[in-house]
Tab-separated table of C-alpha atoms and ligand atoms in Angstrom:
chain	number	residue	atom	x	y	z
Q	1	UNK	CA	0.000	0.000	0.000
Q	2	UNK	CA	2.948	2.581	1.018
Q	3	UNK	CA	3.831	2.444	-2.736
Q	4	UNK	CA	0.090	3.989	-3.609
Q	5	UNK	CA	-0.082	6.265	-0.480
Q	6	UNK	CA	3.288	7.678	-1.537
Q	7	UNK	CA	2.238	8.434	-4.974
Q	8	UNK	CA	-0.950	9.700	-4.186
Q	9	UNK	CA	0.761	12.082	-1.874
Q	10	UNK	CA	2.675	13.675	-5.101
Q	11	UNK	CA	-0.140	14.459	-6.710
Q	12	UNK	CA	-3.285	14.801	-4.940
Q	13	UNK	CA	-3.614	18.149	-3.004
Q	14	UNK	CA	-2.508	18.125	0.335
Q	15	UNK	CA	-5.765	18.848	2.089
Q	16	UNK	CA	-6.357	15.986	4.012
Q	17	UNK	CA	-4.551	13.866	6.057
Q	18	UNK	CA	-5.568	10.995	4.643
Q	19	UNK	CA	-5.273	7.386	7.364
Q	20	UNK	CA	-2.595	5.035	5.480
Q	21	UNK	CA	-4.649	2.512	3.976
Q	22	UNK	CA	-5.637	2.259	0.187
Q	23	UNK	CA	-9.364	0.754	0.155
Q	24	UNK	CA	-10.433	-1.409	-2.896
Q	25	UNK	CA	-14.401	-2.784	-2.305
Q	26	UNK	CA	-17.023	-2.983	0.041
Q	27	UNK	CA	-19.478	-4.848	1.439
Q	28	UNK	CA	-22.786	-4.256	3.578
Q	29	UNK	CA	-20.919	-3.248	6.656
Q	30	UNK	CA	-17.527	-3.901	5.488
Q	31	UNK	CA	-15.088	-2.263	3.589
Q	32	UNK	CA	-11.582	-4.137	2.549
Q	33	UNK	CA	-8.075	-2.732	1.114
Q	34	UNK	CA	-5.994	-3.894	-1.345
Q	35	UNK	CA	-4.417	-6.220	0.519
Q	36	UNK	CA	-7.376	-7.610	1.460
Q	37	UNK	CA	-7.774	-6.690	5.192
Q	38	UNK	CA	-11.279	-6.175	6.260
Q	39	UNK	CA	-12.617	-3.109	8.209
Q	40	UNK	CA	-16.097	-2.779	10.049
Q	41	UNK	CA	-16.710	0.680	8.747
Q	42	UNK	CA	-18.817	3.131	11.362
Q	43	UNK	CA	-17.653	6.088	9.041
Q	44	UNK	CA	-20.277	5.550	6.248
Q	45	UNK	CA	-17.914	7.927	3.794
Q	46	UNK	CA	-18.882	10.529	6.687
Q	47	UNK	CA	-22.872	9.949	6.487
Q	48	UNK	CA	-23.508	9.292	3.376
Q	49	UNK	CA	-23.273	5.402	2.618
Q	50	UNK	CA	-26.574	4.719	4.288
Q	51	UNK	CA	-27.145	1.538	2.869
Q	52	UNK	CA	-24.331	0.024	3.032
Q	53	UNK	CA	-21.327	-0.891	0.096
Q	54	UNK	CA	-22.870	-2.761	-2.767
Q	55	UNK	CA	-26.338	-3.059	-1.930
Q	56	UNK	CA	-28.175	-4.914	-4.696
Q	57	UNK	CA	-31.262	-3.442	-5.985
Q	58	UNK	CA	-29.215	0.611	-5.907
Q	59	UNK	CA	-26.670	-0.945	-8.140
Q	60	UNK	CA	-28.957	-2.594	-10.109
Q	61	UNK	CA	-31.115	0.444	-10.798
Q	62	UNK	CA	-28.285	2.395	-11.444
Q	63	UNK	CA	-27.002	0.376	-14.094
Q	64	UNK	CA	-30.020	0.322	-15.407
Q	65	UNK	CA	-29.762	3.893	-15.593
Q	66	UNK	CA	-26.540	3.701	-16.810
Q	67	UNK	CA	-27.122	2.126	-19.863
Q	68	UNK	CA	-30.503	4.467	-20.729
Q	69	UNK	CA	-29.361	7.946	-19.954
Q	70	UNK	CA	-26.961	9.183	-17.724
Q	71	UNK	CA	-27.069	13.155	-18.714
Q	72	UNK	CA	-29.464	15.219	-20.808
Q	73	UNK	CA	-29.638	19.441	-19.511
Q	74	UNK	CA	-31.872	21.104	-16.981
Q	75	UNK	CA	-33.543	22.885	-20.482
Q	76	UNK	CA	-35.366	19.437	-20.942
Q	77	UNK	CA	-37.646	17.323	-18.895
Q	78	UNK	CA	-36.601	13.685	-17.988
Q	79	UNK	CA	-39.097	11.312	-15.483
Q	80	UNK	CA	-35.974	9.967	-12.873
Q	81	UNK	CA	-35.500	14.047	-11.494
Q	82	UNK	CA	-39.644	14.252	-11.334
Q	83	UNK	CA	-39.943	11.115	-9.286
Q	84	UNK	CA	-37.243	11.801	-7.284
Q	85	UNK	CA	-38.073	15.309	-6.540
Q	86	UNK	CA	-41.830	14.077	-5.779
Q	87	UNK	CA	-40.204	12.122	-3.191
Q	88	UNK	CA	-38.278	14.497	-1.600
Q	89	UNK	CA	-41.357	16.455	-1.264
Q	90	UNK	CA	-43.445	14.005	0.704
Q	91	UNK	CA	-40.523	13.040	2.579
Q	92	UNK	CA	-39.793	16.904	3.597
Q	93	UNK	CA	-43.189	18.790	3.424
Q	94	UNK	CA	-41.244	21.129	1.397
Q	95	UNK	CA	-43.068	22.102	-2.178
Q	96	UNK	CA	-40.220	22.515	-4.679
Q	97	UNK	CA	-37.272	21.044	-5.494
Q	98	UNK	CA	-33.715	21.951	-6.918
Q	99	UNK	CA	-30.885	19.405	-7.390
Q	100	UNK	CA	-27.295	20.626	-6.771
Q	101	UNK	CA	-24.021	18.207	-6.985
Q	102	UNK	CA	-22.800	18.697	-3.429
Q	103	UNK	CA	-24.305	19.702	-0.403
Q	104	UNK	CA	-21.951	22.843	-0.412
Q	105	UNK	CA	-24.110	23.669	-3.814
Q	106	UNK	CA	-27.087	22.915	-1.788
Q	107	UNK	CA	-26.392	25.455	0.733
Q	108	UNK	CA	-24.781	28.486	-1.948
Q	109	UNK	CA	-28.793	27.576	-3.986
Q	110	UNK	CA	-30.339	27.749	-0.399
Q	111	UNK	CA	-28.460	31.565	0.301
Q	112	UNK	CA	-29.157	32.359	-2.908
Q	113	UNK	CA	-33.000	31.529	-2.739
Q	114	UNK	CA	-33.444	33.385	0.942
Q	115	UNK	CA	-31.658	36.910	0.029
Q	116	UNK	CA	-33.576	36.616	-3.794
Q	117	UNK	CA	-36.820	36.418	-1.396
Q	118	UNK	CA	-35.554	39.192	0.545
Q	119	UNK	CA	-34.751	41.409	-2.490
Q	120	UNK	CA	-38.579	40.808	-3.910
Q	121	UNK	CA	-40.112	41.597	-0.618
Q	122	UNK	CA	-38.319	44.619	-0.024
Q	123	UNK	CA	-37.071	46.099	-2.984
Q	124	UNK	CA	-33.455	46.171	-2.538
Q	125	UNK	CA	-30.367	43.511	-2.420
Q	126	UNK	CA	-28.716	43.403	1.271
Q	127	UNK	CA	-30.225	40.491	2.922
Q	128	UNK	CA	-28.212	39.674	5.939
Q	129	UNK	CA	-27.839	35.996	7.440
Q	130	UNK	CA	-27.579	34.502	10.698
Q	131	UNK	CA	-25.820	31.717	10.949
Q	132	UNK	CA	-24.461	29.902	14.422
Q	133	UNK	CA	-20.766	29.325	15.964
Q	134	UNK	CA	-18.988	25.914	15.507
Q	135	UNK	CA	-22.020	25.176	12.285
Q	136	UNK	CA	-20.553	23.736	9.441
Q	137	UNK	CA	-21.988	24.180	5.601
Q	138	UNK	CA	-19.137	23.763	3.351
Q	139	UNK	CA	-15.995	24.771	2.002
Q	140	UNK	CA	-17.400	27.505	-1.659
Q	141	UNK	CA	-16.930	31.092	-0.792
Q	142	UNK	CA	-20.627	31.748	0.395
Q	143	UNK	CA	-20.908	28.645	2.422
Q	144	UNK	CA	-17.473	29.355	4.163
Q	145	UNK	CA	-19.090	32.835	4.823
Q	146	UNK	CA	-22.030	31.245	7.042
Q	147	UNK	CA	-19.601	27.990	8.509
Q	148	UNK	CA	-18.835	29.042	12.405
Q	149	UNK	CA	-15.435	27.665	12.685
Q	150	UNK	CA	-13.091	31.169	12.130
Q	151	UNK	CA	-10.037	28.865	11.387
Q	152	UNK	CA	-11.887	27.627	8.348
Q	153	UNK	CA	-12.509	31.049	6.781
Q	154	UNK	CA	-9.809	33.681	7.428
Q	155	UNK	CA	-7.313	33.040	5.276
Q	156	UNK	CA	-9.964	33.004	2.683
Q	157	UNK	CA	-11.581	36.553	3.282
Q	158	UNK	CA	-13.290	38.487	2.220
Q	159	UNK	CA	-15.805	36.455	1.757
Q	160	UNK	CA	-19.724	37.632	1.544
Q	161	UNK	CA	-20.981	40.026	3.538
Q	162	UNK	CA	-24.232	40.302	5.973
Q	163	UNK	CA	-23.458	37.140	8.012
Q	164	UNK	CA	-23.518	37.277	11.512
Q	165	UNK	CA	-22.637	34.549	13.878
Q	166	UNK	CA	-25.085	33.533	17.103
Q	167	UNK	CA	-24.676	31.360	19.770
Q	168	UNK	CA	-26.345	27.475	19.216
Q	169	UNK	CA	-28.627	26.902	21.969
Q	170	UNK	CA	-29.046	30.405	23.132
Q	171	UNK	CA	-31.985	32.188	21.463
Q	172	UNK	CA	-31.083	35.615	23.115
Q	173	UNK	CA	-27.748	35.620	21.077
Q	174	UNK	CA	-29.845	34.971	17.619
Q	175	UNK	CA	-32.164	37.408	19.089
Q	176	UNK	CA	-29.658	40.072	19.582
Q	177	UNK	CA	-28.293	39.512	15.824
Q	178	UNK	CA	-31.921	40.416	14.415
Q	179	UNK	CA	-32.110	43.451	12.750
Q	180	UNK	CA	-34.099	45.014	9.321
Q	181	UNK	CA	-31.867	43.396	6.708
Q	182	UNK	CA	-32.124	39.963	8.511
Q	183	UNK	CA	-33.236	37.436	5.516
Q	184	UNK	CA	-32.878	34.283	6.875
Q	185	UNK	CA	-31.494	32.210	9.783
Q	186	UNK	CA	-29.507	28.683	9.418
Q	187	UNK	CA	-28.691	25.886	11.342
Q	188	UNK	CA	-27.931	22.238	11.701
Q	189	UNK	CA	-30.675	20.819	13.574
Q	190	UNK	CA	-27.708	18.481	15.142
Q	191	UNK	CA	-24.608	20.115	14.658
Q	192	UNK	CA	-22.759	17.796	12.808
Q	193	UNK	CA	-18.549	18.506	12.268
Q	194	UNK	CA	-19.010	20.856	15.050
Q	195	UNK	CA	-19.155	18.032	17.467
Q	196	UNK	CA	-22.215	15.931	17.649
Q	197	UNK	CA	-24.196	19.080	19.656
Q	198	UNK	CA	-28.034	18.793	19.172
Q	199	UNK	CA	-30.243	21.820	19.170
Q	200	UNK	CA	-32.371	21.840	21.939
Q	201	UNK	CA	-36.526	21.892	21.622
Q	202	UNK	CA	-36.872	25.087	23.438
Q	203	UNK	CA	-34.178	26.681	21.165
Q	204	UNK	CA	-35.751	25.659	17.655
Q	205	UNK	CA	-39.052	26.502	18.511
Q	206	UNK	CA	-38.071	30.148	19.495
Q	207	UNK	CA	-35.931	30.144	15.925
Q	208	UNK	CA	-38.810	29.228	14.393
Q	209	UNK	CA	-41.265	31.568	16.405
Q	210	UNK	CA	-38.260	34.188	16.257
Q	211	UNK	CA	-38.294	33.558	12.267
Q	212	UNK	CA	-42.039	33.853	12.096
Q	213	UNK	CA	-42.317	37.195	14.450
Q	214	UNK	CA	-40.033	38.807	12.177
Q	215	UNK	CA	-40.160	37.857	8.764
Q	216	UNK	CA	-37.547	35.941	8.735
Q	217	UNK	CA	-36.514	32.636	6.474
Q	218	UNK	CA	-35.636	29.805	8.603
Q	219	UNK	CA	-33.277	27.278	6.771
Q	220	UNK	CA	-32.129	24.026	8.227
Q	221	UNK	CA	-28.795	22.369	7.180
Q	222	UNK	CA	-30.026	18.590	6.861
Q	223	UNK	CA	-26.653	17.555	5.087
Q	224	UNK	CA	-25.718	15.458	7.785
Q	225	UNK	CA	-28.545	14.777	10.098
Q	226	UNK	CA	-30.599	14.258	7.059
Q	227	UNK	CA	-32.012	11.017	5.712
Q	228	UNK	CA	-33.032	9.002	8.312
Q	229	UNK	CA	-29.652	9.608	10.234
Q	230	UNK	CA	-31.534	10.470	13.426
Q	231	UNK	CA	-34.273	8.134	13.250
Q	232	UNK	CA	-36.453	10.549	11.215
Q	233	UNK	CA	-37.005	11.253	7.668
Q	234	UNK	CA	-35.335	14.569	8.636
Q	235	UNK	CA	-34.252	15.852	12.143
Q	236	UNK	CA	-36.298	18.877	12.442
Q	237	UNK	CA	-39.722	16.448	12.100
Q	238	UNK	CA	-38.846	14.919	15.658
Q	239	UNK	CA	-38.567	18.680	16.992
Q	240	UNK	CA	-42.126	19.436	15.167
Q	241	UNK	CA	-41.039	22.195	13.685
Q	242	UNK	CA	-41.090	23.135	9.635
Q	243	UNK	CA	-38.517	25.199	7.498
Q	244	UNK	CA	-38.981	27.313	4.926
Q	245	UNK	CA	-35.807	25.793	2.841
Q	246	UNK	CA	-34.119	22.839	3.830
Q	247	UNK	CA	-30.689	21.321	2.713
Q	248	UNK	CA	-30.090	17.792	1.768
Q	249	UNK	CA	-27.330	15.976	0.394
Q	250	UNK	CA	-24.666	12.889	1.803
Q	251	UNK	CA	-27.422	9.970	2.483
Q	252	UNK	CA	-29.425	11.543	-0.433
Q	253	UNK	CA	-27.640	9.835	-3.146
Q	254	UNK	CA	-25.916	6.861	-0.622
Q	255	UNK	CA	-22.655	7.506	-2.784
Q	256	UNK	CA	-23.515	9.103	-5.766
Q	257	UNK	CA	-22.602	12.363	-5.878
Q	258	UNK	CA	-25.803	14.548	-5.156
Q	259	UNK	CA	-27.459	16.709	-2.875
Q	260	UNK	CA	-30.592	19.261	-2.958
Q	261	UNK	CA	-32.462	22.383	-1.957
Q	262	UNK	CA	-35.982	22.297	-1.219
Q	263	UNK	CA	-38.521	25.232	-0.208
Q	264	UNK	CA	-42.214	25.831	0.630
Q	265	UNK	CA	-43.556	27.319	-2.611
Q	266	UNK	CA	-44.198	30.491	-1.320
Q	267	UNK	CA	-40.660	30.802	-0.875
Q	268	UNK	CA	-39.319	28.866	-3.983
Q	269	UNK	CA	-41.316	30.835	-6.334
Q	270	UNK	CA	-38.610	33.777	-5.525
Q	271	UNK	CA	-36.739	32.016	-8.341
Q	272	UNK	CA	-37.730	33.041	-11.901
Q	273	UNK	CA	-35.822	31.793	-14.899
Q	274	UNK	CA	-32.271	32.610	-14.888
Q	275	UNK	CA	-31.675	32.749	-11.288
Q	276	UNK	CA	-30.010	29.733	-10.696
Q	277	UNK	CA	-28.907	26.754	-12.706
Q	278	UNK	CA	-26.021	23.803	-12.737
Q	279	UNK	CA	-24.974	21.876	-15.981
Q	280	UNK	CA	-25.326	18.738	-13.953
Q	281	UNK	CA	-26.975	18.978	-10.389
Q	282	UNK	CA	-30.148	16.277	-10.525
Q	283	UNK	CA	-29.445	14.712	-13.974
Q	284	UNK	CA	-31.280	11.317	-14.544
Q	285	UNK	CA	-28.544	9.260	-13.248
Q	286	UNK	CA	-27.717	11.209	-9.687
Q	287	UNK	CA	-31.929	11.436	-9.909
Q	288	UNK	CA	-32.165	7.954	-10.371
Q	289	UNK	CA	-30.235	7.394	-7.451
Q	290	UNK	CA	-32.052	9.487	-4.961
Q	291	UNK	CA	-35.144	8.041	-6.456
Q	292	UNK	CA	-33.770	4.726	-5.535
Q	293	UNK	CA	-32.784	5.305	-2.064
Q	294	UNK	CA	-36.277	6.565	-0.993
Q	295	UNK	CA	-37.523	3.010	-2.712
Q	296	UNK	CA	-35.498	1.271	-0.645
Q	297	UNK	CA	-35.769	3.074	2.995
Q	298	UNK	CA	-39.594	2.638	2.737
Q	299	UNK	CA	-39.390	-1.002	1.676
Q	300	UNK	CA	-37.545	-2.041	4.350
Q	301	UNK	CA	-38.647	0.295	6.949
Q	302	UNK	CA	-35.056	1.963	7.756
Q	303	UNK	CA	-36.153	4.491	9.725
Q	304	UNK	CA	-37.562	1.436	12.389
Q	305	UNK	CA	-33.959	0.499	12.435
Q	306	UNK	CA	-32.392	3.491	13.172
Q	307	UNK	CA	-34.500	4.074	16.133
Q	308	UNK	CA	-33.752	0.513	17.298
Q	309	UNK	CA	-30.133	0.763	16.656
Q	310	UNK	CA	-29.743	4.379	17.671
Q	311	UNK	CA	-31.126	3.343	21.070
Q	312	UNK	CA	-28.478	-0.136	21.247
Q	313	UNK	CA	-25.605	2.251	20.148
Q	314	UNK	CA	-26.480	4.662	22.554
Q	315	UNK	CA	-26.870	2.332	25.795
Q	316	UNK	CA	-23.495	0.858	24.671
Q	317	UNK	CA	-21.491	4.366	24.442
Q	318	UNK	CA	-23.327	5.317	27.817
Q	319	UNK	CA	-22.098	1.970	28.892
Q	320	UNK	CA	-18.519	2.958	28.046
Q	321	UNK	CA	-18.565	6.620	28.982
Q	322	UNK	CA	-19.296	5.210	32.764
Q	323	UNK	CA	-16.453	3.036	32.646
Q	324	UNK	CA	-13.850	5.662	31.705
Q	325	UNK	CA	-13.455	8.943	32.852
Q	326	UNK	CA	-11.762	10.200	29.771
Q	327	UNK	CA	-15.205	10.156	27.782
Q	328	UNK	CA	-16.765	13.341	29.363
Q	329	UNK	CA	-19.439	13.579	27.373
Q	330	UNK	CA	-22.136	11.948	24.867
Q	331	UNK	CA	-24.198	13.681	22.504
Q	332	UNK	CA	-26.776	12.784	19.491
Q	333	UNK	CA	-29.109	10.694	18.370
Q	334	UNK	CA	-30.178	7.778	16.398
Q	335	UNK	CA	-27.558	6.783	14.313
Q	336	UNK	CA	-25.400	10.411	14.679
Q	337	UNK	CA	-23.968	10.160	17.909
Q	338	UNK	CA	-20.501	11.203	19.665
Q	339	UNK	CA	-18.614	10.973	22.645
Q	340	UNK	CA	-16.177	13.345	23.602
Q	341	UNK	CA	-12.978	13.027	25.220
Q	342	UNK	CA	-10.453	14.824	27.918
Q	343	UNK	CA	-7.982	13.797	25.073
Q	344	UNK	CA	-7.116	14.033	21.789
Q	345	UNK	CA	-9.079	11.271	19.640
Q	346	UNK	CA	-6.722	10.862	17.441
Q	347	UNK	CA	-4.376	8.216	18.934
Q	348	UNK	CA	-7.197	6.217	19.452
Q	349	UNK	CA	-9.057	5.881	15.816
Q	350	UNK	CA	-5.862	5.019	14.568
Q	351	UNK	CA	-5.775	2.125	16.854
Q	352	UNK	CA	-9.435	1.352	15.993
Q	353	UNK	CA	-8.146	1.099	12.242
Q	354	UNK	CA	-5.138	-1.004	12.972
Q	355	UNK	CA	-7.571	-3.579	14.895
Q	356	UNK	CA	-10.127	-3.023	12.099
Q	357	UNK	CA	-12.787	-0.489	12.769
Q	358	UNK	CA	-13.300	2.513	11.053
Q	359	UNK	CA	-14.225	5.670	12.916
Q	360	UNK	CA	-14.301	9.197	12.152
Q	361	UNK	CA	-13.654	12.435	14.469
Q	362	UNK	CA	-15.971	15.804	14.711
Q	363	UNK	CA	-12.826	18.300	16.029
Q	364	UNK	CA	-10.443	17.050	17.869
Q	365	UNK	CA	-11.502	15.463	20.929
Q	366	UNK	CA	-15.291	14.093	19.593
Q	367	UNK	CA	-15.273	10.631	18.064
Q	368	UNK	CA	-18.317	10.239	15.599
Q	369	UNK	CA	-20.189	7.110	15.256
Q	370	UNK	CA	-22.074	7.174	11.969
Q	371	UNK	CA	-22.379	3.951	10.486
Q	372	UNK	CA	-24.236	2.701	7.306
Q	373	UNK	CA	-28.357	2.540	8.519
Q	374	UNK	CA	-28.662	-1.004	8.168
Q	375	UNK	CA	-26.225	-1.587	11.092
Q	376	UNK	CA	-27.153	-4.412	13.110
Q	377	UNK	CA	-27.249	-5.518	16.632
Q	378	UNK	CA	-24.069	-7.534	15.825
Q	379	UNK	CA	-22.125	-4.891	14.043
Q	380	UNK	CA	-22.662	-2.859	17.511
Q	381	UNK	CA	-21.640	-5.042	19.351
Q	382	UNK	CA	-18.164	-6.217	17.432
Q	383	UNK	CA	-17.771	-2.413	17.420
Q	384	UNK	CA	-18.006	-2.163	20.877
Q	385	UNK	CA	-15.546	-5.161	21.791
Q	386	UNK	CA	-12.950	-3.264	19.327
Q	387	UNK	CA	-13.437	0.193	20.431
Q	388	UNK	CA	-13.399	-1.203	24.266
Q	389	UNK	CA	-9.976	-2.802	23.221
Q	390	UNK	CA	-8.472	0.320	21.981
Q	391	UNK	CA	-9.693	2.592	24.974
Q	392	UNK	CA	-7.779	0.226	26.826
Q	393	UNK	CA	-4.523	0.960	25.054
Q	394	UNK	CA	-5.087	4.538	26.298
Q	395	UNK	CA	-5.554	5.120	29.486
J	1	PLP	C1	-20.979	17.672	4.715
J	1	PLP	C2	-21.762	18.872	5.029
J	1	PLP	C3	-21.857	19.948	4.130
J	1	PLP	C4	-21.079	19.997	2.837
J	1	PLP	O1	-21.459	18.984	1.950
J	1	PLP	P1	-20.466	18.578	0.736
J	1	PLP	O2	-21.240	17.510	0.005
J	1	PLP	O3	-19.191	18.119	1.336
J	1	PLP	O4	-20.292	19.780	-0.102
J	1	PLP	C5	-22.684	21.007	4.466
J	1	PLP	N1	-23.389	21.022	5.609
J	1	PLP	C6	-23.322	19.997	6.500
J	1	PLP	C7	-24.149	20.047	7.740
J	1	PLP	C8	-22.495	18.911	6.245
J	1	PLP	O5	-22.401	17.913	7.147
């Protein structure tokens, strides 16, 4: 593998540091490298591979769709973006749809949408945004602008103006960023790279009432805690509270590349022709994909086993954070959880990967346990025998 890594290392940007393995296939819960060790993956290519590597009837519908049409233009009408744009819509309670190829793109159409809003209400350009410390929406210029980690941004300014930064969980701090230009507020419902931090009810129901009292567009990030992650279709439905735009991308596609921007039509209808566009965002084949997914979570009920498995993985990390005092904390829900350590985390994922478990951080001291939805009781508990092992080599 060193022969790959260091080649890849020459020329591939250096803006990750990447873990030293080279990964060849997949499986359900499994993942292997090229020399044919096998790793229990709880990483889910961060979120997104909800069902798992290789799952039959997605591939098979996709090479269906492979061998029909794969790309056409947004200037014509093909059926897979209607269906899967019909499902996003009964899924969301949102009205209309746009496909993007990222959820960054999701987010830039989503700022786009809530200050063009702003501009036909009012009459003038200037829409400001409130956005919340430690969020994260992506790495373009106007979703850096609204992503609360400073570190992230500054070398990159100046970036776009009229966003202002609240505290999560404290409704006086969005309250004090209010003002006459204010277009639209977003946030994760479950702060996702930020650490695993859930909103609290109390908080997003003032946002929302906050939002409603003054005009304002509420938008909610569901990149992450999106599809099914948390056990609902989207997080905000278990907080009973409704957007006006929401974003959607990672589990959306479960590996293709595609993610989406979806608004009541009220506010969608701010778009007119020529506002916004993308050569490829929600072509028939990313379309057909999305379309897919939603097939497949409501044959087999996926939602019942996050809640199931959300609840298992979360009595086994509260069994853990009891036992050692280094986990101080743990946060989230359904199948999006964390715990959070006195220490770095670092030292101990790569431990996980050497014994065969793949795990992810959210900053530096949060490990993130996100696996594929179709985890099982089993895959819990093998986790929890490895992870147990390598907390061991730590303290
Ligand atoms: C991953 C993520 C993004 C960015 O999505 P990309 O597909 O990487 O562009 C935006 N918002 C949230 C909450 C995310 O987790």
């Amino acid at each position: 593998m060193k022969q790959y890594i260091d080649e890849a290392e020459k020329v591939l940007m250096h803006t990750y540091n990447r873990y030293k393995i080279v990964l060849d296939h997949g499986k359900g819960m499994y993942l292997y490298d090229i020399e044919g060790k096998k790793y229990l993956d709880f990483v889910a290519g961060i979120a997104v591979f909800a069902l798992g590597y290789n799952y039959e009837q997605y591939n098979e519908a996709l090479k269906k769709q492979l061998d029909t049409l794969i790309h056409t233009s947004n200037i014509f009408y093909s059926i897979p973006p209607l269906e899967a744009a019909k499902k996003l819509i009964k899924a969301s309670g949102m009205d209309r749809v746009f496909f993007t190829n990222s959820g960054t793109e999701a987010v830039e159409g989503a700022i786009k949408l809530a200050r063009k809003y702003y501009y036909n209400k009012t009459g003038k350009a200037g829409g400001e945004i409130i956005s919340m410390e430690h969020s994260f929406h992506g790495r373009s210029m106007g979703a850096l602008s609204i992503t609360g980690t400073k570190k992230y941004r500054e070398a990159f300014e100046p970036l776009i103006g009229g966003v202002r930064f609240a505290e999560f969980n404290d409704l006086s701090s969005v309250k004090a960023n209010i003002n006459d230009n204010t277009c639209a507020v977003i946030m994760e419902p479950i702060q996702g790279e930020g650490g695993i931090y859930p909103a609290t009810e109390e908080f997003i129901k003032g946002v929302r009432k906050l939002c409603d009292d003054n005009d304002i567009l509420l938008i909610f990030d569901e990149i992450q805690c999106g599809m099914g992650r948390t056990g609902s279709m989207f997080a905000y439905q278990s907080y009973g509270v409704k957007p006006d735009i929401i974003t959607c991308a990672k589990g959306l596609g479960c590996g293709i590349p595609v993610g989406a921007f979806a608004a009541t039509e009220e506010v969608a209808m701010a778009f007119q022709p020529g506002d916004h566009g993308t050569t490829y965002g929600g072509n028939p084949f990313a379309t057909k994909a999305v379309s897919t997914v939603f097939d497949i979570f409501e044959s087999t009920n996926i939602l019942e086993n996050v809640n199931v498995m959300g609840q298992y993985l979360s009595l086994k990390l509260d069994e853990l954070k009891n036992k050692y005092s280094i986990i101080t904390d743990h946060r989230g829900k359904g199948l999006l959880q964390g715990l959070e350590f006195s220490i770095p985390v670092k030292d101990i994922i790569a431990h996980a990967m050497d014994e065969g478990l793949l795990l992810i951080s959210a900053g530096e001291h949060v490990i993130r346990f996100i696996p594929p939805l179709i985890v099982e009781k089993k895959h819990v508990d093998d986790m929890t025998e490895i992870f147990t092992k390598c907390l061991n080599k730590v303290v």
